[in-house]
Structure formats: C-alpha cells, structure tokens
Amino acid sequence: MSTTGPIKQARKSLLWLGVIFLISAAILVTGVLNGKTTFAPKLALDLEGGTQMILAPRVQGGATATQEQLDQAVEIIRDRVDGSGVSEAEITTQSGRNVVVSMPGVPDARTRQLIQASANMEFRPVIIAGGFEAVPEDQRTPAADLPEPTEKPKNASDTNWITPELFKQFEAYDCPAELGKGADTVHDPSKPMISCEPDTGAKYILGPVEVPGANIADSYSEMARSQQGAVTGQWAVNLVFNEEGKKQFADVTQRLVSLPGSQNQFAIVLDGTVISAPTTNSVIGDGRAQITGNFTEESAKALADQLKFGALPISFEIQSDQRISATLGADQLKSGLIAGLIGLILVGIYSLFQYRALGFVTIVSLLVSGVLTYMALVLLGWSMNYRLSLAGVAGLIVAIGLIADSFIVYFERIRDELRDGRPLPSAVEMGWKRAKRTILAAKAVNILAAVVLYIVAVGNVKGFAFTLGLTAIIDIIVVYLFTHPVLQLLARTKFFGEGHRFSGLDPSLLGVVPLYQGAGKIRSFSTEADAARGKKNASAAKEAERRQTIAERRQAASHGVATKQDDSADKDSSNG
Amino acid sequence: MANLATWGNELYTGKRSYPFVGKRKLWFAIAGVLVLLSILVPVVKGGFNLGIDFRGGSEFTVSSVEKTDVTVGEQAVLAIAADHHPSVTNIAPNTMRIQTDKLTDDQSLEVAQALASAYGVTASEVTSTFVGPTWGADVSKQALIGLIVFVVLVALLMAAYFRTWKMSLAAIIGLLAVVIITAGIYGLSGFEVTPSAVIGFLTILSYSLYDTVVVFDKIRENTAGFADQHKRNFEELVNLGINQTLVRSINTSVVAVLPVASILFIGSYLLGAGTLKDLSLALFIGIIVGTLATIFIQAPLYAWLRHKDADVVAHNKKIELVRQEA
C-alpha cells in the first residue's frame, strides 16, 4: 500500500507551515525585543480614540485633483499640522480622491481651520529684512524715530508702506514663536505683511502681492549651467510663468534689479511663510526665472515642488469628521472581540455537531488561521503602519465563517468519496483533488471582491476589505498546509480510518457497506482498499450499481447500459 | 447527526431529490414577485431610511452615561443651537446618541461640552461625528462603481473557470436578484441605510457568488460528458448536483451566518448603532438570500439557459428513447 507518499507529503506540508510560523514569530519577537513593535496590532482611531477628518480637495475651476496634487496637499497639510504642534498626526491620501487626517485627541479650532485652508502662494517684494527673533525691548526704536510715511506708496517696494504700527510690530515679531503657532493664512494681498523665512532665519516686511502663485505655469529643479552651457555643479530651481505672470514678473524685476540692499529681493510666500527670497540679478522678460543658491538636489526639488503645487489653489472641504472618545473605542474593541469569540464558539459547536471529531480539525484549523492572521496584522502594522479598525475587526469575524466554509466544502467532498465506496485514505486524496479546485475558485471570488472593495472603498470600509482579503489568503495557506495534511495523517489512524462512529466519517452512516462482517470481526479498510484496487469487491460493485454516482455513471456509460433510475432503496445502514 | 447524514446520503445517491430544476417556473415566479416587491415597497414607502451619512449633519455619542434621560440631551443641544432639531436616542445601555442638523465647528465643540456636563461625564466620553452632505453620495457612487467592476471581473473569471458563459450569466442574474431582494428587505424593515450597510451589500455579492461557485462546480462535474451516459438528462444532472450539495449549502451558510449573527447581536445590544451592526445586518440577510438564490434561481436558471442547446436537446431525445424501451 502506498502510504508513504501522502504521509511524506503531509509531513512536508506541515513542516512548511512550521517554517512560516517560526520565521514570522522570530521576526516578531526580534521586533519586540528591539522595541520596534509590540505584540499587539496597531489600532485605528475608531478603536483607540482620536480625531479623523476626511477632506475632499476642491481645486479651483472645479477640476478634480490629480494624485500628484493630492500628495502635495498631504505635504502642505502635514506642514501645517506639525507647525500647530500636534504630534503623531497621520496624513494620507485615500483612494486617490480624499485626504485623511488622523490624530490623537481633539485638535483646537485653529488647527482645524488651518487644515482646511487652501494653499496660498504669492510673490511679494521685500521692503525691510531683519533678524529672526524679536528685537529685545530695550533695543527697539524709540517712538520718535519710527519711520513715518511721507506720501502714498508708489509701488510695492515703496518704504512708504511702513507705518509706525507696522514697524513696531515688526520689531516685536518673534519668528520662532509665530511659526510654532502655525501659519495664519489670511493676509490681504493689497497690503504689506510681516513674514519669516525659516530656512535662512530672516524676518521681512513684504510689500503687497505682485505676482499671484496661480501665474506660475511650471517649476522644476536641474543642475545650473554657466553661460557657456557647462554644468556648474550647482542645483537650481527653474520657474516658468504664464503670459500674465511673465509680464508681471518682468515689471517686478525691472524695478527690483536696481534697488539697494534687501529691497532687491522678492519673497516667495507660501501660506504666509517665506519659502525663498532670492535676490534679483537681472530683468527677466521671458517669464523664465532661475533661482540659484546653496541648494542640494533634495532642497532644490522640494522648493520646485512647493512652487509648482503650492501655487495650485487647493482648498479642502470636510467630508466627514469624527472625534471618537477613547472609552467608546475601547468599548467597541471589547464588543468586537466578544462577538468574535461567540462566533468562533458557535462555529466550533456546529462543526462538532455536524462533523463529530472532524469538527476538531475545523476548530484547530481556525485557531491556526487565527494565529497566522494575528501575526500578519502585527507585522503589517509594523512594516506598513497598518491599523486595525472596527470594520477590520468585523472583517475578521465574518472571515471565521468563510474560512470554516472551505473546510466544509472539503469534508463534504471526502464524504462523497466515502459514499462512492472508497476507503478513507483514498477518499481524502480524491476529495482533496476535487475540493482544491472548488476552494481555489471560490476563494478567488472572495479575494477579487476584497480587492475591488479595497480599491473603491471610502472611509472605514477599507479596513473591512483588507482583513477579508488577508484572511482569504491565509485560509488557502491553512487548508493546503494544515487541514489537508492533518487529514492525510488522521486517515491512517484507527479512529478515523475505521470510521469510528464519532469520527464524522463513519462509513455506515454514510451509506457504505458495513464494516462489521460478523460478531467481533472487523474488516479493516486497508485490506478492503487492497482488494478494491486489485479487483472490484463484488459487494461493493453491486452496491455501487445501485447508486447514482459519478463513478457509477462512468461505469454505466462505458458499458453502455442504461438502468432505470431509483431502482432500489439504499441499504439500511444499521444492519450487519 | 445521523439523520442529516442519512438525508445527505439519500440526496447524494438521488434516492431523495427535490425538484429544484423541475419546478423552476414556480421559483422564478416567486423570485420575480419578490424582486418586484423589493423595488416597489421602498418606492411606496417613500424611499429608504437614510442614515446621517447620506443626509449630512452632526452626531454625538455619549458613553458611560448613568441616567439615560432623553430630555437632558435635547436641552443641552437647544441651549446652544436652538433651531437644530436634536433627536436623542438611547441606543445601547449607558450610551446616548444625539443627532442634529449640521453644526458649525464652534457649535459642535460647545455641544460636545454641554452634553458631557449634562450627562455628567467627562468630555473624553463624547464622540462627535460631522458628516458633509456629499459624503454618503460619494460612498454610494463608489459602491456602485465597485459593484459594476466586481460584476464584470467576476463574470469573466467564472466564464473562464467554468468554460461556459451561461453559468456566468446565470450566476450574475441571480446575484442581481439577491442584491435587489436584500435591499427590499432593508427598505421594508426600515433599517437605517448607512455607508457600512452599502458596503455590506458589496460583501454579499462576494458571499453569494462564493456559494454559487461551489454549487456550480459540482454541477459542472456532474454534467461533464453528460452526452456519454443515458441515465439522466441534462436537467436531472443539474438537479442532482444541487441536491448533492444541499447539505454542504446548509452547513456553509449556517457557519457563515453564525459569526455574523453574533456581531449583529453584540452590535445591537452592546453598541447600539454603528459600523458593526449595519454591516452585519446587511450580511445576515444577504447570506440567507444568497444561499437560497443559488439553489432556487441560479442553478435552475443555468439548466434553463442550456435547455435549447443542440447537445442537450439531442441528448434529451436519446434519453426518452431509452426510457420508452425500458
């Protein structure tokens, strides 16, 4: 009897499962020991408590935002949130349409406003530059010496914009403190403003807006070239203006190029903060400006991106805003876990009821799936920052039923094979061969649904789709590497192989020839199998003829005989 | 369970057989009426009971409440936003839900504070949700896109796997019936339709087709090479397949429904409303309807779609001859 084949195979499969398990566990334990992760999966805000805002970008002109714009929007919002002093905020895009801002606790009204405000970029000329910090009180200009406007300002660089109040404010302005508060985006474009440049540590009084950011057509970074076209080794940021911007910029540079000192600079202001304030070297009439300086490749690209995307007036509309109390989150997690436990117990009881001892195989397989899922969640939380949400917990609970389904499909197939008169070991092999196909096809449908759901889903549902898909994959692994090999091994045991009445595979209950040939005389399945392989056992053949099975139909077909349907009743299973 | 096993044996051998295919006209008529009712009932009732996510507005949940007094909450809201029609409900033990029209940001913070002091809990026990009016519509639109993409992909997948588009077609038609009937039951019962429920519907598609694939796989196996035997005609083979998988269908749907039912139970009694309950409610109805649909609609529909195929017609004639001779 060829018992070594399947048993060897089964051991190999179990070994593989062991390897997968050990590797995952080793990674996990190493991570925990190094303090990189914990043993608990990361929780989403609805289970942990906190605030989650889903923002829909609104691009001027009603166009939809591109992924690039969204990514930039995320950057802009991240800067604002970080600037407002909120730590551990997570800002991500979702489904290529929305921006999701999640943070612990409840943000104040100011932070909330900032998050929604549109990115606002503008070019303003510098009128006065100063130090980053506030001038110490005793060193400030006395009231009598404050600059007083003598006439109406003639242009944006005119010092007549500076009123005594503005100058006093300028001297008292403390950049580190002001930036810490986050940007205040409301500045009248027709009035001067005070602004800071964090990169260089400068503070300015800026004139009114001369070129709005919307007039930038493009911006990119590249290596600067000398007049001869040789690469200078310096990084530069290129600006391309549209027609309107080209004219405006020509006018500005025309004026600025001859102005002395700081007044020669024009400041690029994003959300009220100066991101760059280059000096003007020449009149630029073609709408193509190049900013050079101490750029690295990265900083040049960052500035180019800021110019390109910061100029896009994207504002955000709050689609949904949830502030979840930590208590509610903990309650929900607890309830979810209770629901899962009850579900697991119910499925376990039903499996035992339906499949007797085989039900234990279902239960243990579910536990193995549970352990693998748990490890996957922790590892994904660590590597991808995956967070388990309430909907994700729901997906896990629903998955209990879906995973158990595949065992049922398999067990029923084995029963079908037993009904066809096969001994258990070969019923397991044949049943598996058939069930495998069905399970894979059915799981493919599940995975497909999960992927589609994940891609289109908005809000919390992504978590649901994710766990549903994850468990479908784990289910396949467990069925292949655990449930089937375990059954292969169990099929060789006396308890299952001889079809004990509590095994769930009792052939007499399944309408197969009784095992007992006489008092105390037990016919073992292995001899039966041998006999069946050599020459069809007469009684089995007779039995088979009575039944409408695949095997029989094929047999009948090959003989070309047609017998009447339902010609006999099944043998009473209790006799013998 | 000896009886179910014996029953399973009889179904398997064909000794006992239910005329799922034979009485298909009856099943189709019932399904047709149900689909029609499912479309009409919500229309007559004036649409679905749409949740706050579809209407837009603000919602507060206060946990750890000791005294679940509705008027306390109403007064707290009215003191801040007099014209915002609060609806206060005790959704679960120690939990109150307060829904209002859309509040401004400041109002929303104030109301949360007011509710916390009114119910004598700390501010951290108050969960607030604000939903813009377009949110629900966005979710529905996405769900609809999801539905279409999924149906197309799965139709192709099934056609490729079963190597016949007729199985695919039968599965999809049945699927649409499942979705419509489930939605109808939702509309009839007045359960609130939330984005979670909408997603529950999408998940039903997955379960329903999963079940169909399993049954169709048996049918495919039974009908493979059907022309080479003269015992049963095509229709009888399909019917045998449904009967043979009946025990499995019952077991899998019971096993699938049990965890869902436990979420539903826990969700309703401990949490009141929310993601878990809405999702599980849609799934609970959908799994049951989906299982029935496979047996009564999808499989018989496949038999019917094939009944005029040349090979099936020719085979039927042969069977008739054989049976007359016998």
GROMACS .gro file of C-alpha atoms in nm, chain B:
model
  326
  577MET     CA    1  -2.616   1.378   1.343
  578ALA     CA    2  -2.731   1.056   1.193
  579ASN     CA    3  -3.046   1.185   1.034
  580LEU     CA    4  -2.883   1.464   0.846
  581ALA     CA    5  -2.612   1.223   0.733
  582THR     CA    6  -2.870   0.974   0.608
  583TRP     CA    7  -3.057   1.256   0.444
  584GLY     CA    8  -2.728   1.362   0.289
  585ASN     CA    9  -2.672   1.009   0.160
  586GLU     CA   10  -3.015   0.995   0.006
  587LEU     CA   11  -2.962   1.332  -0.158
  588TYR     CA   12  -2.625   1.219  -0.282
  589THR     CA   13  -2.746   0.896  -0.437
  590GLY     CA   14  -3.053   1.059  -0.580
  591LYS     CA   15  -3.286   0.843  -0.376
  592ARG     CA   16  -3.428   1.158  -0.235
  593SER     CA   17  -3.448   1.450  -0.467
  594TYR     CA   18  -3.611   1.788  -0.457
  595PRO     CA   19  -3.732   1.931  -0.784
  596PHE     CA   20  -3.526   2.249  -0.782
  597VAL     CA   21  -3.492   2.247  -1.158
  598GLY     CA   22  -3.824   2.081  -1.235
  599LYS     CA   23  -4.029   2.346  -1.059
  600ARG     CA   24  -3.815   2.631  -1.178
  601LYS     CA   25  -4.114   2.821  -1.315
  602LEU     CA   26  -4.254   2.838  -0.966
  603TRP     CA   27  -3.923   2.954  -0.816
  604PHE     CA   28  -3.868   3.209  -1.091
  605ALA     CA   29  -4.220   3.341  -1.041
  606ILE     CA   30  -4.163   3.374  -0.665
  607ALA     CA   31  -3.826   3.540  -0.724
  608GLY     CA   32  -3.983   3.771  -0.981
  609VAL     CA   33  -4.256   3.875  -0.740
  610LEU     CA   34  -4.001   3.932  -0.463
  611VAL     CA   35  -3.780   4.142  -0.690
  612LEU     CA   36  -4.081   4.345  -0.800
  613LEU     CA   37  -4.192   4.395  -0.441
  614SER     CA   38  -3.840   4.488  -0.341
  615ILE     CA   39  -3.844   4.763  -0.600
  616LEU     CA   40  -4.200   4.877  -0.528
  617VAL     CA   41  -4.202   4.868  -0.149
  618PRO     CA   42  -3.929   5.127  -0.095
  619VAL     CA   43  -4.091   5.347  -0.361
  620VAL     CA   44  -4.432   5.327  -0.193
  621LYS     CA   45  -4.278   5.379   0.149
  622GLY     CA   46  -4.106   5.691   0.020
  623GLY     CA   47  -3.752   5.565  -0.009
  624PHE     CA   48  -3.506   5.416   0.232
  625ASN     CA   49  -3.442   5.530   0.582
  626LEU     CA   50  -3.117   5.706   0.504
  627GLY     CA   51  -2.866   5.746   0.782
  628ILE     CA   52  -2.694   6.067   0.879
  629ASP     CA   53  -2.411   5.993   0.638
  630PHE     CA   54  -2.647   6.043   0.348
  631ARG     CA   55  -2.836   6.338   0.488
  632GLY     CA   56  -2.542   6.522   0.634
  633GLY     CA   57  -2.542   6.656   0.986
  634SER     CA   58  -2.378   6.615   1.321
  635GLU     CA   59  -2.394   6.321   1.553
  636PHE     CA   60  -2.277   6.279   1.909
  637THR     CA   61  -2.240   5.961   2.107
  638VAL     CA   62  -2.209   5.988   2.483
  639SER     CA   63  -2.074   5.677   2.656
  640SER     CA   64  -2.074   5.575   3.021
  641VAL     CA   65  -2.399   5.760   3.085
  642GLU     CA   66  -2.562   5.673   3.413
  643LYS     CA   67  -2.903   5.828   3.362
  644THR     CA   68  -3.029   5.776   3.006
  645ASP     CA   69  -3.264   6.072   3.004
  646VAL     CA   70  -3.357   6.197   2.659
  647THR     CA   71  -3.470   6.546   2.756
  648VAL     CA   72  -3.138   6.625   2.922
  649GLY     CA   73  -2.965   6.583   2.588
  650GLU     CA   74  -3.227   6.779   2.396
  651GLN     CA   75  -3.198   7.072   2.631
  652ALA     CA   76  -2.821   7.069   2.616
  653VAL     CA   77  -2.829   7.095   2.239
  654LEU     CA   78  -3.111   7.351   2.223
  655ALA     CA   79  -2.928   7.576   2.468
  656ILE     CA   80  -2.652   7.615   2.210
  657ALA     CA   81  -2.822   7.563   1.877
  658ALA     CA   82  -3.188   7.646   1.922
  659ASP     CA   83  -3.301   7.566   1.571
  660HIS     CA   84  -3.115   7.242   1.511
  661HIS     CA   85  -3.384   6.984   1.593
  662PRO     CA   86  -3.191   6.738   1.807
  663SER     CA   87  -3.301   6.377   1.802
  664VAL     CA   88  -3.184   6.197   2.111
  665THR     CA   89  -3.197   5.820   2.146
  666ASN     CA   90  -3.076   5.570   2.397
  667ILE     CA   91  -2.907   5.332   2.156
  668ALA     CA   92  -2.746   5.093   2.399
  669PRO     CA   93  -2.704   5.054   2.773
  670ASN     CA   94  -2.526   5.364   2.903
  671THR     CA   95  -2.499   5.512   2.558
  672MET     CA   96  -2.690   5.805   2.414
  673ARG     CA   97  -2.691   5.918   2.055
  674ILE     CA   98  -2.774   6.274   1.963
  675GLN     CA   99  -2.825   6.375   1.602
  676THR     CA  100  -2.868   6.730   1.483
  677ASP     CA  101  -2.858   6.926   1.163
  678LYS     CA  102  -2.519   7.043   1.055
  679LEU     CA  103  -2.349   7.244   1.326
  680THR     CA  104  -2.063   7.482   1.278
  681ASP     CA  105  -1.726   7.388   1.415
  682ASP     CA  106  -1.755   7.603   1.723
  683GLN     CA  107  -2.110   7.493   1.793
  684SER     CA  108  -2.004   7.135   1.760
  685LEU     CA  109  -1.733   7.174   2.024
  686GLU     CA  110  -1.972   7.360   2.252
  687VAL     CA  111  -2.246   7.100   2.213
  688ALA     CA  112  -1.998   6.822   2.292
  689GLN     CA  113  -1.903   7.008   2.611
  690ALA     CA  114  -2.265   7.077   2.701
  691LEU     CA  115  -2.359   6.712   2.650
  692ALA     CA  116  -2.071   6.595   2.864
  693SER     CA  117  -2.176   6.815   3.156
  694ALA     CA  118  -2.548   6.745   3.104
  695TYR     CA  119  -2.489   6.372   3.132
  696GLY     CA  120  -2.225   6.409   3.399
  697VAL     CA  121  -1.941   6.250   3.207
  698THR     CA  122  -1.600   6.382   3.106
  699ALA     CA  123  -1.552   6.537   2.765
  700SER     CA  124  -1.349   6.233   2.661
  701GLU     CA  125  -1.663   6.019   2.674
  702VAL     CA  126  -1.822   6.217   2.396
  703THR     CA  127  -1.769   6.109   2.040
  704SER     CA  128  -1.874   6.350   1.773
  705THR     CA  129  -1.914   6.299   1.406
  706PHE     CA  130  -1.979   6.554   1.143
  707VAL     CA  131  -2.076   6.440   0.800
  708GLY     CA  132  -2.093   6.659   0.497
  709PRO     CA  133  -2.400   6.610   0.278
  710THR     CA  134  -2.196   6.480  -0.013
  711TRP     CA  135  -2.023   6.209   0.186
  712GLY     CA  136  -2.298   5.949   0.160
  713ALA     CA  137  -2.343   6.021  -0.207
  714ASP     CA  138  -1.968   5.973  -0.256
  715VAL     CA  139  -1.980   5.641  -0.078
  716SER     CA  140  -2.278   5.526  -0.284
  717LYS     CA  141  -2.115   5.631  -0.606
  718GLN     CA  142  -1.803   5.440  -0.516
  719ALA     CA  143  -2.011   5.140  -0.413
  720LEU     CA  144  -2.190   5.146  -0.749
  721ILE     CA  145  -1.858   5.164  -0.934
  722GLY     CA  146  -1.738   4.878  -0.717
  723LEU     CA  147  -2.048   4.677  -0.798
  724ILE     CA  148  -2.003   4.719  -1.171
  725VAL     CA  149  -1.628   4.649  -1.170
  726PHE     CA  150  -1.674   4.345  -0.949
  727VAL     CA  151  -1.960   4.202  -1.154
  728VAL     CA  152  -1.768   4.240  -1.479
  729LEU     CA  153  -1.449   4.088  -1.339
  730VAL     CA  154  -1.624   3.803  -1.167
  731ALA     CA  155  -1.833   3.728  -1.475
  732LEU     CA  156  -1.511   3.694  -1.674
  733LEU     CA  157  -1.347   3.487  -1.401
  734MET     CA  158  -1.640   3.248  -1.381
  735ALA     CA  159  -1.675   3.220  -1.757
  736ALA     CA  160  -1.306   3.133  -1.774
  737TYR     CA  161  -1.319   2.887  -1.486
  738PHE     CA  162  -1.635   2.705  -1.589
  739ARG     CA  163  -1.560   2.748  -1.958
  740THR     CA  164  -1.919   2.845  -2.030
  741TRP     CA  165  -2.059   3.194  -2.026
  742LYS     CA  166  -2.403   3.056  -1.947
  743MET     CA  167  -2.301   2.965  -1.593
  744SER     CA  168  -2.155   3.309  -1.557
  745LEU     CA  169  -2.474   3.471  -1.685
  746ALA     CA  170  -2.698   3.261  -1.459
  747ALA     CA  171  -2.479   3.348  -1.159
  748ILE     CA  172  -2.488   3.720  -1.234
  749ILE     CA  173  -2.863   3.736  -1.293
  750GLY     CA  174  -2.923   3.554  -0.967
  751LEU     CA  175  -2.678   3.787  -0.797
  752LEU     CA  176  -2.872   4.093  -0.904
  753ALA     CA  177  -3.189   3.935  -0.765
  754VAL     CA  178  -3.007   3.876  -0.435
  755VAL     CA  179  -2.897   4.238  -0.411
  756ILE     CA  180  -3.241   4.374  -0.501
  757ILE     CA  181  -3.426   4.144  -0.261
  758THR     CA  182  -3.184   4.217   0.023
  759ALA     CA  183  -3.224   4.589  -0.039
  760GLY     CA  184  -3.600   4.536  -0.045
  761ILE     CA  185  -3.598   4.366   0.294
  762TYR     CA  186  -3.388   4.655   0.419
  763GLY     CA  187  -3.637   4.906   0.280
  764LEU     CA  188  -3.934   4.715   0.419
  765SER     CA  189  -3.792   4.682   0.767
  766GLY     CA  190  -3.697   5.048   0.785
  767PHE     CA  191  -3.340   4.973   0.892
  768GLU     CA  192  -3.118   5.273   0.851
  769VAL     CA  193  -2.908   5.273   0.537
  770THR     CA  194  -2.555   5.379   0.617
  771PRO     CA  195  -2.231   5.358   0.419
  772SER     CA  196  -2.145   5.049   0.622
  773ALA     CA  197  -2.468   4.889   0.508
  774VAL     CA  198  -2.387   4.978   0.147
  775ILE     CA  199  -2.053   4.805   0.186
  776GLY     CA  200  -2.232   4.513   0.348
  777PHE     CA  201  -2.420   4.481   0.021
  778LEU     CA  202  -2.097   4.462  -0.173
  779THR     CA  203  -1.978   4.187   0.059
  780ILE     CA  204  -2.299   3.996  -0.004
  781LEU     CA  205  -2.201   3.979  -0.369
  782SER     CA  206  -1.884   3.806  -0.268
  783TYR     CA  207  -2.053   3.556  -0.040
  784SER     CA  208  -2.338   3.485  -0.274
  785LEU     CA  209  -2.104   3.414  -0.563
  786TYR     CA  210  -1.877   3.206  -0.343
  787ASP     CA  211  -2.174   2.984  -0.268
  788THR     CA  212  -2.275   2.975  -0.633
  789VAL     CA  213  -1.925   2.878  -0.743
  790VAL     CA  214  -1.924   2.581  -0.505
  791VAL     CA  215  -2.259   2.451  -0.627
  792PHE     CA  216  -2.181   2.519  -0.992
  793ASP     CA  217  -1.856   2.331  -0.952
  794LYS     CA  218  -2.050   2.019  -0.859
  795ILE     CA  219  -2.291   2.077  -1.145
  796ARG     CA  220  -2.002   2.118  -1.386
  797GLU     CA  221  -1.857   1.792  -1.261
  798ASN     CA  222  -2.190   1.611  -1.291
  799THR     CA  223  -2.264   1.740  -1.637
  800ALA     CA  224  -1.915   1.690  -1.779
  801GLY     CA  225  -1.955   1.436  -2.054
  802PHE     CA  226  -2.329   1.411  -1.993
  803ALA     CA  227  -2.389   1.303  -2.351
  804ASP     CA  228  -2.196   0.980  -2.290
  805GLN     CA  229  -2.445   0.836  -2.045
  806HIS     CA  230  -2.809   0.752  -2.085
  807LYS     CA  231  -2.938   0.754  -1.734
  808ARG     CA  232  -3.020   1.111  -1.669
  809ASN     CA  233  -3.088   1.404  -1.891
  810PHE     CA  234  -2.905   1.732  -1.851
  811GLU     CA  235  -3.172   1.887  -1.635
  812GLU     CA  236  -3.175   1.590  -1.399
  813LEU     CA  237  -2.799   1.605  -1.370
  814VAL     CA  238  -2.813   1.969  -1.273
  815ASN     CA  239  -3.084   1.892  -1.022
  816LEU     CA  240  -2.879   1.605  -0.881
  817GLY     CA  241  -2.587   1.843  -0.839
  818ILE     CA  242  -2.799   2.088  -0.640
  819ASN     CA  243  -2.933   1.807  -0.421
  820GLN     CA  244  -2.590   1.659  -0.369
  821THR     CA  245  -2.455   1.991  -0.246
  822LEU     CA  246  -2.761   2.070  -0.036
  823VAL     CA  247  -2.611   1.953   0.293
  824ARG     CA  248  -2.298   2.149   0.216
  825SER     CA  249  -2.505   2.458   0.126
  826ILE     CA  250  -2.690   2.435   0.455
  827ASN     CA  251  -2.373   2.380   0.655
  828THR     CA  252  -2.174   2.657   0.494
  829SER     CA  253  -2.449   2.913   0.523
  830VAL     CA  254  -2.513   2.822   0.887
  831VAL     CA  255  -2.141   2.850   0.957
  832ALA     CA  256  -2.121   3.181   0.770
  833VAL     CA  257  -2.428   3.322   0.939
  834LEU     CA  258  -2.327   3.229   1.296
  835PRO     CA  259  -2.041   3.480   1.336
  836VAL     CA  260  -2.241   3.744   1.152
  837ALA     CA  261  -2.533   3.683   1.385
  838SER     CA  262  -2.307   3.718   1.684
  839ILE     CA  263  -2.179   4.054   1.559
  840LEU     CA  264  -2.537   4.159   1.496
  841PHE     CA  265  -2.641   4.054   1.845
  842ILE     CA  266  -2.346   4.211   2.022
  843GLY     CA  267  -2.361   4.513   1.794
  844SER     CA  268  -2.726   4.576   1.870
  845TYR     CA  269  -2.718   4.509   2.240
  846LEU     CA  270  -2.384   4.648   2.343
  847LEU     CA  271  -2.302   4.908   2.086
  848GLY     CA  272  -2.631   5.026   1.951
  849ALA     CA  273  -2.569   5.159   1.607
  850GLY     CA  274  -2.253   5.171   1.408
  851THR     CA  275  -2.027   5.003   1.163
  852LEU     CA  276  -2.060   4.654   1.310
  853LYS     CA  277  -2.436   4.640   1.327
  854ASP     CA  278  -2.504   4.791   0.987
  855LEU     CA  279  -2.251   4.570   0.817
  856SER     CA  280  -2.369   4.252   0.986
  857LEU     CA  281  -2.736   4.322   0.927
  858ALA     CA  282  -2.686   4.351   0.553
  859LEU     CA  283  -2.468   4.040   0.559
  860PHE     CA  284  -2.714   3.842   0.769
  861ILE     CA  285  -2.998   3.895   0.526
  862GLY     CA  286  -2.770   3.866   0.225
  863ILE     CA  287  -2.614   3.533   0.320
  864ILE     CA  288  -2.953   3.369   0.365
  865VAL     CA  289  -3.097   3.519   0.047
  866GLY     CA  290  -2.775   3.436  -0.139
  867THR     CA  291  -2.784   3.069  -0.041
  868LEU     CA  292  -3.148   3.034  -0.136
  869ALA     CA  293  -3.087   3.211  -0.464
  870THR     CA  294  -2.813   2.968  -0.565
  871ILE     CA  295  -3.047   2.674  -0.510
  872PHE     CA  296  -3.368   2.821  -0.643
  873ILE     CA  297  -3.259   3.073  -0.902
  874GLN     CA  298  -2.902   3.044  -1.025
  875ALA     CA  299  -2.872   2.668  -1.075
  876PRO     CA  300  -3.219   2.621  -1.230
  877LEU     CA  301  -3.152   2.925  -1.446
  878TYR     CA  302  -2.837   2.760  -1.578
  879ALA     CA  303  -3.036   2.447  -1.669
  880TRP     CA  304  -3.289   2.665  -1.846
  881LEU     CA  305  -3.024   2.862  -2.033
  882ARG     CA  306  -2.889   2.532  -2.165
  883HIS     CA  307  -3.220   2.364  -2.243
  884LYS     CA  308  -3.224   2.471  -2.607
  885ASP     CA  309  -2.861   2.387  -2.676
  886ALA     CA  310  -2.830   2.134  -2.957
  887ASP     CA  311  -2.636   1.881  -2.749
  888VAL     CA  312  -2.885   1.900  -2.464
  889VAL     CA  313  -3.185   1.864  -2.697
  890ALA     CA  314  -3.029   1.569  -2.878
  891HIS     CA  315  -2.942   1.401  -2.551
  892ASN     CA  316  -3.292   1.451  -2.416
  893LYS     CA  317  -3.433   1.271  -2.719
  894LYS     CA  318  -3.195   0.981  -2.667
  895ILE     CA  319  -3.293   0.953  -2.301
  896GLU     CA  320  -3.659   0.950  -2.393
  897LEU     CA  321  -3.600   0.662  -2.634
  898VAL     CA  322  -3.405   0.467  -2.375
  899ARG     CA  323  -3.675   0.522  -2.117
  900GLN     CA  324  -3.951   0.414  -2.354
  901GLU     CA  325  -3.764   0.094  -2.426
  902ALA     CA  326  -3.718   0.020  -2.062
   0.00000   0.00000   0.00000
